[in-house]
Coordinates of C-alpha atoms and ligand atoms in Angstrom, one line a residue:
X1 CA -0.2 -0.1 0.4
X2 CA 1.1 3.4 -0.8
X3 CA 1.9 5.6 2.2
X4 CA 1.5 9.3 2.5
X5 CA 3.7 11.0 5.5
X6 CA 3.3 14.2 7.1
X7 CA 5.7 15.6 9.6
X8 CA 5.5 18.8 11.6
X9 CA 8.5 20.1 13.2
X10 CA 9.0 19.0 16.6
X11 CA 8.4 21.8 18.8
X12 CA 7.5 22.2 22.6
X13 CA 3.6 21.9 23.4
X14 CA 3.3 25.6 24.0
X15 CA 5.0 26.8 20.7
X16 CA 2.9 24.2 18.9
X17 CA -0.4 25.6 20.4
X18 CA 1.1 29.6 19.7
X19 CA 1.5 28.3 16.1
X20 CA -1.9 26.8 15.9
X21 CA -3.3 30.4 16.6
X22 CA -1.4 31.6 13.7
X23 CA -2.9 30.8 10.2
X24 CA -0.5 27.9 9.0
X25 CA 1.5 24.9 10.2
X26 CA 4.5 24.1 8.4
X27 CA 4.5 20.5 7.4
X28 CA 7.2 18.5 5.9
X29 CA 5.0 16.2 3.7
X30 CA 6.2 13.2 1.4
X31 CA 3.3 11.8 -0.5
X32 CA 3.8 9.4 -3.1
X33 CA 0.5 9.3 -4.8
X34 CA -1.2 11.6 -7.5
X35 CA -3.5 13.3 -5.0
X36 CA -2.2 16.9 -4.6
X37 CA -0.8 17.4 -1.0
X38 CA -1.4 21.2 0.0
X39 CA 0.7 20.7 3.1
X40 CA -0.8 20.6 6.6
X41 CA -2.8 23.8 7.3
X42 CA -4.8 25.0 10.4
X43 CA -7.3 27.4 10.5
X44 CA -7.9 30.0 13.3
X45 CA -9.7 28.7 16.4
X46 CA -13.5 29.1 16.7
X47 CA -14.7 29.4 13.1
X48 CA -17.6 27.1 13.6
X49 CA -19.0 27.9 16.9
X50 CA -20.1 24.7 19.0
X51 CA -23.8 24.2 19.6
X52 CA -23.9 22.2 22.4
X53 CA -22.9 23.2 26.1
X54 CA -20.4 20.6 27.8
X55 CA -22.0 17.2 28.7
X56 CA -25.2 18.2 26.6
X57 CA -25.9 14.9 25.4
X58 CA -27.1 16.6 22.0
X59 CA -26.9 13.8 19.7
X60 CA -30.3 12.3 18.6
X61 CA -30.9 9.2 16.8
X62 CA -34.0 8.5 14.3
X63 CA -35.1 5.1 14.8
X64 CA -37.1 4.8 11.7
X65 CA -40.0 2.4 11.9
X66 CA -39.4 1.0 15.2
X67 CA -42.0 -0.2 17.5
X68 CA -42.5 1.7 21.0
X69 CA -41.6 -1.3 22.8
X70 CA -38.4 -1.8 21.0
X71 CA -37.6 1.9 21.5
X72 CA -38.3 1.6 25.0
X73 CA -35.8 -1.4 25.5
X74 CA -33.3 0.3 23.2
X75 CA -33.5 3.4 25.3
X76 CA -32.6 1.4 28.5
X77 CA -30.3 -1.2 27.0
X78 CA -28.1 1.1 24.6
X79 CA -29.2 4.4 23.9
X80 CA -28.9 5.8 27.3
X81 CA -25.6 4.0 28.2
X82 CA -24.2 5.1 24.7
X83 CA -24.8 8.8 25.6
X84 CA -27.5 9.5 22.9
X85 CA -29.6 12.5 24.3
X86 CA -32.8 11.9 22.2
X87 CA -34.6 9.7 19.9
X88 CA -37.0 10.7 17.0
X89 CA -39.8 8.2 16.4
X90 CA -41.9 7.5 13.5
X91 CA -45.3 9.3 13.4
X92 CA -47.5 7.6 16.3
X93 CA -51.0 8.6 15.1
X94 CA -53.8 6.3 13.6
X95 CA -52.8 5.8 9.7
X96 CA -54.1 4.3 6.6
X97 CA -53.7 0.8 5.9
X98 CA -50.9 -0.9 3.7
X99 CA -48.0 -2.8 4.1
X100 CA -45.5 0.3 2.6
X101 CA -43.5 2.4 5.3
X102 CA -45.1 5.5 4.0
X103 CA -48.6 4.7 5.5
X104 CA -47.5 6.3 8.7
X105 CA -47.3 9.6 6.8
X106 CA -51.0 9.5 6.1
X107 CA -53.0 10.3 9.1
X108 CA -56.7 9.1 9.4
X109 CA -57.4 10.5 13.2
X110 CA -54.9 11.8 15.9
X111 CA -55.5 8.6 18.1
X112 CA -52.4 7.1 19.3
X113 CA -52.9 3.9 17.8
X114 CA -50.8 2.5 15.0
X115 CA -48.8 -0.6 13.8
X116 CA -46.0 0.6 15.8
X117 CA -47.9 0.5 19.0
X118 CA -50.7 1.5 21.3
X119 CA -51.2 4.6 23.3
X120 CA -50.0 2.7 26.3
X121 CA -47.0 1.4 24.9
X122 CA -46.0 4.8 23.6
X123 CA -46.4 6.2 27.0
X124 CA -44.5 3.4 28.6
X125 CA -41.8 4.0 25.8
X126 CA -41.5 7.6 26.8
X127 CA -41.2 6.8 30.8
X128 CA -38.4 4.3 30.0
X129 CA -36.5 6.6 27.8
X130 CA -36.7 9.3 30.2
X131 CA -35.5 7.1 32.8
X132 CA -32.5 6.3 30.7
X133 CA -32.0 10.0 30.1
X134 CA -33.0 10.3 26.5
X135 CA -35.5 12.6 25.4
X136 CA -38.5 11.9 22.9
X137 CA -39.1 13.7 19.8
X138 CA -42.3 12.6 17.8
X139 CA -42.6 13.1 14.0
X140 CA -45.6 15.2 13.7
X141 CA -47.6 14.7 10.7
X142 CA -49.9 18.0 10.5
X143 CA -49.8 19.5 7.3
X144 CA -52.0 16.6 5.7
X145 CA -54.6 13.8 6.0
X146 CA -54.6 10.9 3.7
X147 CA -53.9 10.8 -0.3
X148 CA -56.6 8.1 -0.7
X149 CA -59.2 9.0 -3.5
X150 CA -61.3 5.8 -2.4
X151 CA -63.1 5.8 1.2
X152 CA -61.2 3.7 3.8
X153 CA -60.7 2.6 7.2
X154 CA -57.6 3.4 9.3
X155 CA -55.4 1.1 11.4
X156 CA -57.6 1.8 14.6
X157 CA -60.8 1.4 13.0
X158 CA -61.8 5.1 12.0
X159 CA -63.6 5.5 8.7
X160 CA -62.9 8.4 6.3
X161 CA -62.9 9.7 3.0
X162 CA -60.1 11.8 1.2
X163 CA -61.8 15.2 2.6
X164 CA -63.9 13.9 5.3
X165 CA -62.6 12.5 9.1
X166 CA -65.5 12.3 10.8
X167 CA -65.5 14.4 14.0
X168 CA -62.3 15.9 13.1
X169 CA -62.1 17.5 9.6
X170 CA -64.4 18.2 6.4
X171 CA -64.6 20.0 3.5
X172 CA -67.9 21.3 4.5
X173 CA -66.0 22.9 7.5
X174 CA -63.4 24.4 5.3
X175 CA -60.7 22.6 6.6
X176 CA -58.9 21.8 3.5
X177 CA -57.0 23.9 0.7
X178 CA -58.0 23.2 -2.8
X179 CA -55.5 25.4 -4.7
X180 CA -57.3 25.2 -8.0
X181 CA -54.0 24.8 -9.9
X182 CA -53.9 22.0 -12.6
X183 CA -56.4 19.0 -12.8
X184 CA -55.2 17.3 -9.7
X185 CA -54.4 20.3 -7.3
X186 CA -51.1 19.0 -6.7
X187 CA -47.9 20.8 -6.4
X188 CA -46.1 21.0 -9.7
X189 CA -43.8 24.0 -9.4
X190 CA -41.7 24.5 -6.0
X191 CA -40.6 27.9 -7.1
X192 CA -44.2 29.1 -6.8
X193 CA -44.7 30.0 -3.2
X194 CA -48.7 29.7 -3.4
X195 CA -48.5 26.2 -4.9
X196 CA -46.2 24.9 -2.3
X197 CA -48.5 25.9 0.8
X198 CA -52.1 25.7 -1.0
X199 CA -51.7 22.6 -3.5
X200 CA -51.3 19.1 -2.4
X201 CA -48.2 17.5 -1.8
X202 CA -48.5 14.0 -3.6
X203 CA -52.3 14.0 -3.4
X204 CA -52.3 14.6 0.4
X205 CA -55.4 16.2 1.7
X206 CA -53.8 19.7 2.7
X207 CA -55.1 21.2 5.7
X208 CA -56.0 24.9 5.7
X209 CA -53.4 25.4 8.6
X210 CA -54.8 29.2 8.7
X211 CA -58.1 28.4 10.2
X212 CA -58.8 28.7 13.9
X213 CA -60.7 25.4 13.6
X214 CA -57.7 23.6 12.1
X215 CA -55.1 25.2 14.3
X216 CA -57.4 24.1 17.4
X217 CA -57.4 20.6 16.6
X218 CA -53.7 20.6 15.7
X219 CA -52.7 22.0 19.3
X220 CA -55.0 19.5 20.7
X221 CA -53.2 16.9 19.2
X222 CA -50.0 18.1 20.0
X223 CA -50.6 19.0 23.6
X224 CA -52.2 15.4 24.1
X225 CA -48.6 14.0 23.0
X226 CA -46.9 16.7 25.4
X227 CA -49.2 15.2 28.1
X228 CA -47.7 11.9 27.5
X229 CA -44.5 13.1 28.1
X230 CA -43.1 13.9 24.4
X231 CA -40.5 16.4 24.6
X232 CA -40.7 18.0 21.0
X233 CA -41.7 17.5 17.5
X234 CA -40.4 16.9 14.2
X235 CA -42.7 18.9 12.0
X236 CA -43.0 17.1 8.7
X237 CA -43.8 19.0 5.8
X238 CA -43.1 22.1 7.4
X239 CA -42.4 23.8 4.1
X240 CA -46.1 23.2 3.1
X241 CA -47.4 25.0 6.2
X242 CA -46.9 28.9 6.1
X243 CA -44.7 29.8 8.8
X244 CA -47.1 32.1 10.2
X245 CA -49.6 29.4 10.7
X246 CA -47.1 27.1 12.1
X247 CA -45.8 29.9 14.7
X248 CA -49.6 30.2 15.9
X249 CA -50.0 26.4 16.8
X250 CA -46.5 26.2 18.3
X251 CA -47.2 29.2 20.3
X252 CA -50.0 27.5 22.0
X253 CA -48.1 24.5 23.1
X254 CA -46.6 24.0 26.6
X255 CA -43.5 25.9 27.3
X256 CA -40.4 24.1 26.6
X257 CA -41.6 22.2 23.7
X258 CA -38.9 21.4 21.1
X259 CA -39.5 22.0 17.6
X260 CA -37.6 21.0 14.5
X261 CA -39.4 21.8 11.3
X262 CA -38.7 19.9 8.0
X263 CA -38.1 22.2 5.2
X264 CA -35.8 20.9 2.6
X265 CA -33.5 23.6 1.2
X266 CA -34.2 23.6 -2.7
X267 CA -32.1 25.7 -5.0
X268 CA -34.1 28.8 -6.3
X269 CA -37.3 28.1 -4.1
X270 CA -38.9 31.0 -2.2
X271 CA -39.8 29.0 1.0
X272 CA -36.6 28.7 2.8
X273 CA -35.4 26.8 6.1
X274 CA -34.7 30.3 7.5
X275 CA -38.1 31.5 7.3
X276 CA -38.8 29.0 10.1
X277 CA -36.1 29.5 12.5
X278 CA -38.0 31.8 14.6
X279 CA -40.5 29.1 15.4
X280 CA -37.6 26.6 16.5
X281 CA -34.7 24.4 15.2
X282 CA -34.8 23.5 11.4
X283 CA -33.6 20.5 9.5
X284 CA -30.5 21.7 7.5
X285 CA -30.6 19.3 4.5
X286 CA -27.6 20.9 2.8
X287 CA -25.1 19.6 5.2
X288 CA -25.9 15.9 4.3
X289 CA -25.9 16.6 0.8
X290 CA -22.8 18.6 0.5
X291 CA -20.9 16.0 2.5
X292 CA -22.0 13.6 0.1
X293 CA -21.0 15.4 -2.9
X294 CA -17.6 15.9 -1.4
X295 CA -17.2 12.1 -0.6
X296 CA -18.4 11.0 -3.9
X297 CA -16.2 13.5 -5.6
X298 CA -13.2 12.2 -3.9
X299 CA -12.3 15.4 -1.8
X300 CA -13.4 14.8 1.8
X301 CA -11.2 17.5 3.0
X302 CA -13.6 20.0 1.4
X303 CA -16.0 19.1 4.1
X304 CA -13.4 20.2 7.2
X305 CA -15.1 23.5 7.2
X306 CA -18.6 22.6 6.3
X307 CA -21.2 24.9 8.1
X308 CA -18.6 27.9 8.4
X309 CA -20.1 29.5 5.6
X310 CA -23.3 31.8 5.4
X311 CA -25.3 29.5 3.1
X312 CA -26.4 27.4 5.9
X313 CA -28.9 28.0 9.0
X314 CA -27.1 29.4 11.9
X315 CA -25.5 26.6 14.0
X316 CA -27.5 27.1 16.8
X317 CA -30.8 26.4 14.9
X318 CA -29.7 23.6 12.6
X319 CA -30.0 19.9 12.9
X320 CA -27.9 18.0 10.5
X321 CA -27.7 14.3 9.3
X322 CA -25.9 12.3 6.8
X323 CA -29.2 10.7 5.9
X324 CA -32.8 10.2 6.6
X325 CA -35.5 7.9 5.5
X326 CA -36.1 9.8 2.4
X327 CA -32.8 10.5 1.4
X328 CA -31.4 7.0 1.9
X329 CA -34.4 5.9 -0.6
X330 CA -33.4 8.5 -2.9
X331 CA -29.6 7.9 -2.7
X332 CA -29.4 11.9 -2.4
X333 CA -27.3 11.2 0.4
X334 CA -24.6 8.6 1.7
X335 CA -26.4 5.4 3.4
X336 CA -25.6 2.2 4.7
X337 CA -24.9 0.6 1.5
X338 CA -21.9 3.0 0.9
X339 CA -20.0 1.3 4.0
X340 CA -16.7 3.1 4.7
X341 CA -17.7 6.5 3.2
X342 CA -20.9 6.3 5.0
X343 CA -19.1 5.9 8.4
X344 CA -16.7 8.7 7.7
X345 CA -19.4 11.1 7.0
X346 CA -21.0 10.1 10.2
X347 CA -17.7 10.6 12.1
X348 CA -17.4 14.1 10.6
X349 CA -21.0 14.8 11.6
X350 CA -20.2 14.0 15.1
X351 CA -17.2 15.8 15.3
X352 CA -18.0 19.0 13.8
X353 CA -19.3 22.3 15.8
X354 CA -21.8 23.0 13.4
X355 CA -25.1 22.2 14.5
X356 CA -27.0 19.1 16.2
X357 CA -26.3 15.7 14.9
X358 CA -28.9 13.1 14.2
X359 CA -27.9 9.7 13.6
X360 CA -30.2 7.7 11.4
X361 CA -30.9 4.0 11.9
X362 CA -33.2 1.9 9.7
X363 CA -33.9 -1.5 8.1
X364 CA -32.3 -2.8 4.9
X365 CA -34.3 -2.6 1.5
X366 CA -34.0 -2.8 -2.0
X367 CA -37.7 -1.8 -2.9
X368 CA -37.9 1.9 -1.9
X369 CA -41.6 1.3 -0.7
X370 CA -41.0 -1.8 1.3
X371 CA -42.2 -1.5 4.9
X372 CA -40.7 -3.0 8.0
X373 CA -41.1 -6.5 8.7
X374 CA -44.7 -7.1 9.8
X375 CA -46.9 -9.9 11.6
X376 CA -50.0 -11.6 10.0
X377 CA -52.3 -8.6 11.5
X378 CA -49.9 -6.0 9.9
X379 CA -48.3 -5.1 13.3
X380 CA -44.5 -3.9 12.8
X381 CA -42.2 -6.7 14.4
X382 CA -40.1 -5.2 17.2
X383 CA -36.5 -4.3 15.9
X384 CA -33.9 -6.5 16.9
X385 CA -30.1 -5.6 16.0
X386 CA -28.3 -8.5 14.5
X387 CA -25.4 -9.9 16.7
X388 CA -22.9 -8.5 13.8
X389 CA -23.5 -4.9 13.0
X390 CA -21.3 -2.3 10.9
X391 CA -20.1 -1.5 7.3
X392 CA -18.8 -5.0 6.8
X393 CA -22.0 -6.6 7.2
X394 CA -24.2 -7.7 4.4
X395 CA -27.5 -7.0 5.5
X396 CA -30.5 -8.9 3.9
X397 CA -33.7 -6.9 3.2
X398 CA -35.8 -6.3 6.2
X399 CA -33.0 -6.7 8.7
X400 CA -32.3 -4.0 11.2
X401 CA -29.0 -2.1 10.3
X402 CA -28.9 -0.6 13.5
X403 CA -26.3 1.9 12.4
X404 CA -26.5 3.6 16.0
X405 CA -24.7 0.6 17.3
X406 CA -22.1 0.5 14.5
X407 CA -18.8 0.9 16.6
X408 CA -17.6 4.0 14.9
X409 CA -20.7 5.8 15.3
X410 CA -21.2 4.9 19.0
X411 CA -17.7 5.7 19.6
X412 CA -18.2 9.1 18.3
X413 CA -21.4 9.7 20.3
X414 CA -19.1 9.1 23.2
X415 CA -16.6 11.6 22.0
X416 CA -19.1 14.2 21.4
X417 CA -20.3 13.8 24.8
X418 CA -16.9 13.9 26.2
X419 CA -15.6 17.3 24.3
X420 CA -19.1 18.7 25.1
X421 CA -18.9 22.4 24.2
X422 CA -15.4 22.8 23.6
X423 CA -14.8 24.8 20.2
X424 CA -13.5 23.5 17.2
X425 CA -9.9 24.9 17.8
X426 CA -8.1 23.9 14.8
X427 CA -8.1 22.0 11.6
X428 CA -5.1 20.2 10.2
X429 CA -5.1 19.2 6.7
X430 CA -3.0 17.1 4.4
X431 CA -3.8 15.5 1.1
X432 CA -7.4 14.2 1.8
X433 CA -6.9 13.8 5.1
X434 CA -7.6 16.3 7.7
X435 CA -8.0 16.6 11.6
X436 CA -10.6 18.5 13.9
X437 CA -9.6 19.3 17.5
X438 CA -12.1 20.1 20.2
X439 CA -10.2 22.4 22.5
X440 CA -8.0 20.2 25.0
X441 CA -10.7 17.5 24.9
X442 CA -10.7 15.9 21.8
X443 CA -9.1 15.2 18.3
X444 CA -10.4 13.6 15.1
X445 CA -8.6 12.5 12.3
X446 CA -10.4 11.5 8.9
X447 CA -8.8 10.0 5.7
X448 CA -10.9 10.2 2.6
X449 CA -8.2 9.5 0.4
X450 CA -6.9 5.9 -1.1
X451 CA -3.7 5.9 0.8
X452 CA -2.8 5.2 4.2
X453 CA -1.7 8.4 6.2
X454 CA 1.0 8.2 8.8
X455 CA 1.4 11.7 10.3
X456 CA 2.1 13.8 13.5
X457 CA -0.8 15.9 14.2
X458 CA -1.0 18.7 16.3
X459 CA -3.1 18.6 19.3
X460 CA -3.8 20.3 22.6
X461 CA -4.6 16.8 24.4
X462 CA -2.4 16.2 27.1
X463 CA 0.4 13.9 27.0
X464 CA -0.5 10.2 27.4
X465 CA -1.9 7.6 25.5
X466 CA -5.4 7.4 24.2
X467 CA -7.9 4.9 22.7
X468 CA -9.1 5.3 19.2
X469 CA -12.7 5.4 19.7
X470 CA -13.7 5.1 16.0
X471 CA -12.6 1.4 16.1
X472 CA -15.2 1.1 19.3
X473 CA -16.1 2.7 22.6
X474 CA -13.2 2.3 25.2
X475 CA -14.5 0.3 28.2
X476 CA -12.6 1.1 31.4
X477 CA -9.3 1.9 29.9
X478 CA -9.4 -1.2 27.4
X479 CA -9.3 0.1 23.9
X480 CA -10.8 -1.8 21.0
X481 CA -8.6 0.3 18.9
X482 CA -5.4 2.2 19.3
X483 CA -3.9 3.2 21.6
X484 CA -2.4 6.5 20.1
X485 CA 0.4 8.4 21.8
X486 CA 0.4 12.0 22.4
X487 CA 3.7 13.6 23.2
X488 CA 4.6 17.3 23.3
X489 CA 1.3 18.5 21.4
X490 CA 1.8 16.0 18.6
X491 CA -0.5 12.8 17.9
X492 CA 1.4 10.2 16.2
X493 CA -1.3 8.6 14.0
X494 CA -1.7 6.1 11.2
X495 CA -4.9 6.3 9.4
X496 CA -6.3 3.8 6.8
X497 CA -7.8 4.8 3.4
X498 CA -11.2 5.9 3.9
X499 CA -11.3 5.6 7.8
X500 CA -11.1 7.7 10.7
X501 CA -9.3 7.8 14.2
X502 CA -10.6 9.8 17.2
X503 CA -9.1 10.4 20.8
X504 CA -10.8 12.2 23.7
X505 CA -9.9 13.0 27.5
X506 CA -12.5 10.4 28.4
X507 CA -11.1 7.6 26.7
X508 CA -7.5 7.3 28.1
X509 CA -5.9 3.8 27.3
X510 CA -4.8 1.7 30.2
X511 CA -6.2 3.2 33.0
Ligands
ARE601 C1 -47.2 8.2 -1.1 C2 -47.1 7.6 -2.4 C3 -47.5 8.5 -3.5 C4 -48.8 8.8 -3.2 C5 -49.2 9.5 -2.0 C6 -50.5 9.5 -1.4 O1 -45.5 7.5 -2.5 O2 -47.1 8.2 -5.0 O3 -49.3 10.0 -4.1 O4 -48.7 8.3 -1.0 O5 -51.5 8.2 -1.6 C7 -44.1 10.0 2.5 C8 -43.5 9.3 1.0 C9 -44.1 9.6 0.0 C10 -45.9 8.8 0.4 C11 -46.0 9.8 1.6 C12 -47.4 9.7 2.1 O6 -42.1 10.0 0.8 O7 -43.8 8.6 -1.1 O8 -46.5 9.1 -0.7 O9 -45.0 9.5 2.7 O10 -47.8 8.3 2.4 C13 -41.1 17.0 -0.4 C14 -41.7 17.9 0.9 C15 -41.0 17.1 2.2 C16 -41.5 15.3 2.1 C17 -40.9 14.9 0.6 C18 -41.1 13.4 0.3 O11 -41.4 19.1 0.8 O12 -41.9 17.6 3.3 O13 -41.4 15.7 -0.5 N1 -41.0 14.9 3.2 C19 -41.7 14.5 4.2 C20 -41.5 13.1 4.7 C21 -41.9 11.9 3.7 C22 -43.3 12.0 3.6 C23 -44.0 13.3 3.5 C24 -43.3 14.5 3.8 C25 -45.5 13.5 3.5 O14 -40.4 13.1 5.2 O15 -41.4 10.8 4.2 O16 -43.5 11.4 2.3 O17 -45.9 13.2 4.8 C26 -37.5 19.0 -3.7 C27 -38.3 20.2 -2.8 C28 -38.7 19.3 -1.7 C29 -39.5 18.1 -1.8 C30 -38.9 17.2 -2.9 C31 -39.6 16.2 -3.4 O18 -36.5 18.6 -3.4 O19 -37.4 21.1 -2.5 O20 -39.4 20.2 -0.6 O21 -39.7 17.4 -0.7 O22 -38.1 17.8 -4.0 O23 -39.1 15.0 -3.9

């Protein structure tokens, strides 16, 4: 294997620290590949502000299509101990029948009764997660109802037609938008704000969220979920709800309700994520898409400063993710099938000071519409992670991928919790490898290139021996990977192609 070697001139630790606050670190680089080696460079401190205060446990995990019982068990056994701060559930309300995963996004009523579990199971899950120190954020589908032209019956037995949900909404009461554009009333042009917020998204009956009647109903639903202990909501399809309507609903929810709006950033579109930032937090889709483009383009190093520019939401408003349930199906972003590159993107997400990260965890599929494994009556079978998980596993369709348990991802959750709110203090680069430091508490080195990098990377970690937590969490000083030595402000590292290495103060080796 070809080797790319970078050396920083040995100096005392203080001298290196002083050097890091200047713009450039001098590196002697010997690189035998065609990858241009720009030399090791380091940017000045604090360009990307840290979103989380120290010890904030700000990492979330989307357990896509997991049942309430399975989430409860996972909170207790895994999410809490691993340091996850919150879990995003799939929509909990009654939905249309069908085996596809997306039936959850077609509400029939606001009864908490779905193929993922009952109201009692939902409440028990929240209690179990809270006991494990994990908050619960529910996916709230409040922009629309079903997209079914024929009358039907929902999961919990409620009858409905496309524009009539007995006792809840009806056309007669003026509860739906009919935009009058085209034959289907569907959105056909995302550059037309009127269409986006008054026409239908994929034939889904669009609620007239500007009316008092609709707002009252939505407030009642969300307040009910809060009464069960839910901490906050992902607002599904928020782009299609005028910001002032959503603000009016949110203003009536109990104090402290966490809100994250799903507003996909679209080129040239008039409805933007920024318009929803006054209501709460917003999903920043551009982060995952940009990282994906950089990785696929073979230039991971460009991702080192993602979020520092002005084209994203402010850090304290942004929730970022490598992929979610939509993007993994559209292949718009990296996903579990991308193996090592997917892991690298997750390591970066968990290391960056920009935004708050959401780890995604779903099931294997080849058919975009395929739902999770269901029993004879249609109830989703409780998720169970295979004994071996990770990028090396060939998952069969329907199997739970359990990305949140992958060694590198779980190790980096611990890393992030350990570095807390320490600022990104410097960035070292060499070829397609780069490092991010978090003050004196943590160091990550990512190698997006095709050759091993052996380098002496500047760090403000104290002298000592550290476990590489990307190789897996350290247990009482016993490293899964590493150990790596830090001496005089230098970490002596070797990073294989398309892998990463991470050290932090909470994972010293051999104690
Ligand atoms: C299903 C069928 C449809 C059928 C419909 C009604 O697939 O053929 O017409 O049912 O019967 C999910 C699935 C859909 C599914 C729907 C309802 O993805 O396939 O439809 O559930 O069951 C836009 C929105 C954004 C939305 C994406 C998908 O702005 O909010 O489209 N994402 C959320 C969820 C989805 C969910 C819904 C909303 C609906 O995350 O999982 O749909 O509740 C540009 C724009 C984006 C736009 C995107 C569309 O990028 O900038 O704003 O996203 O194009 O590709």
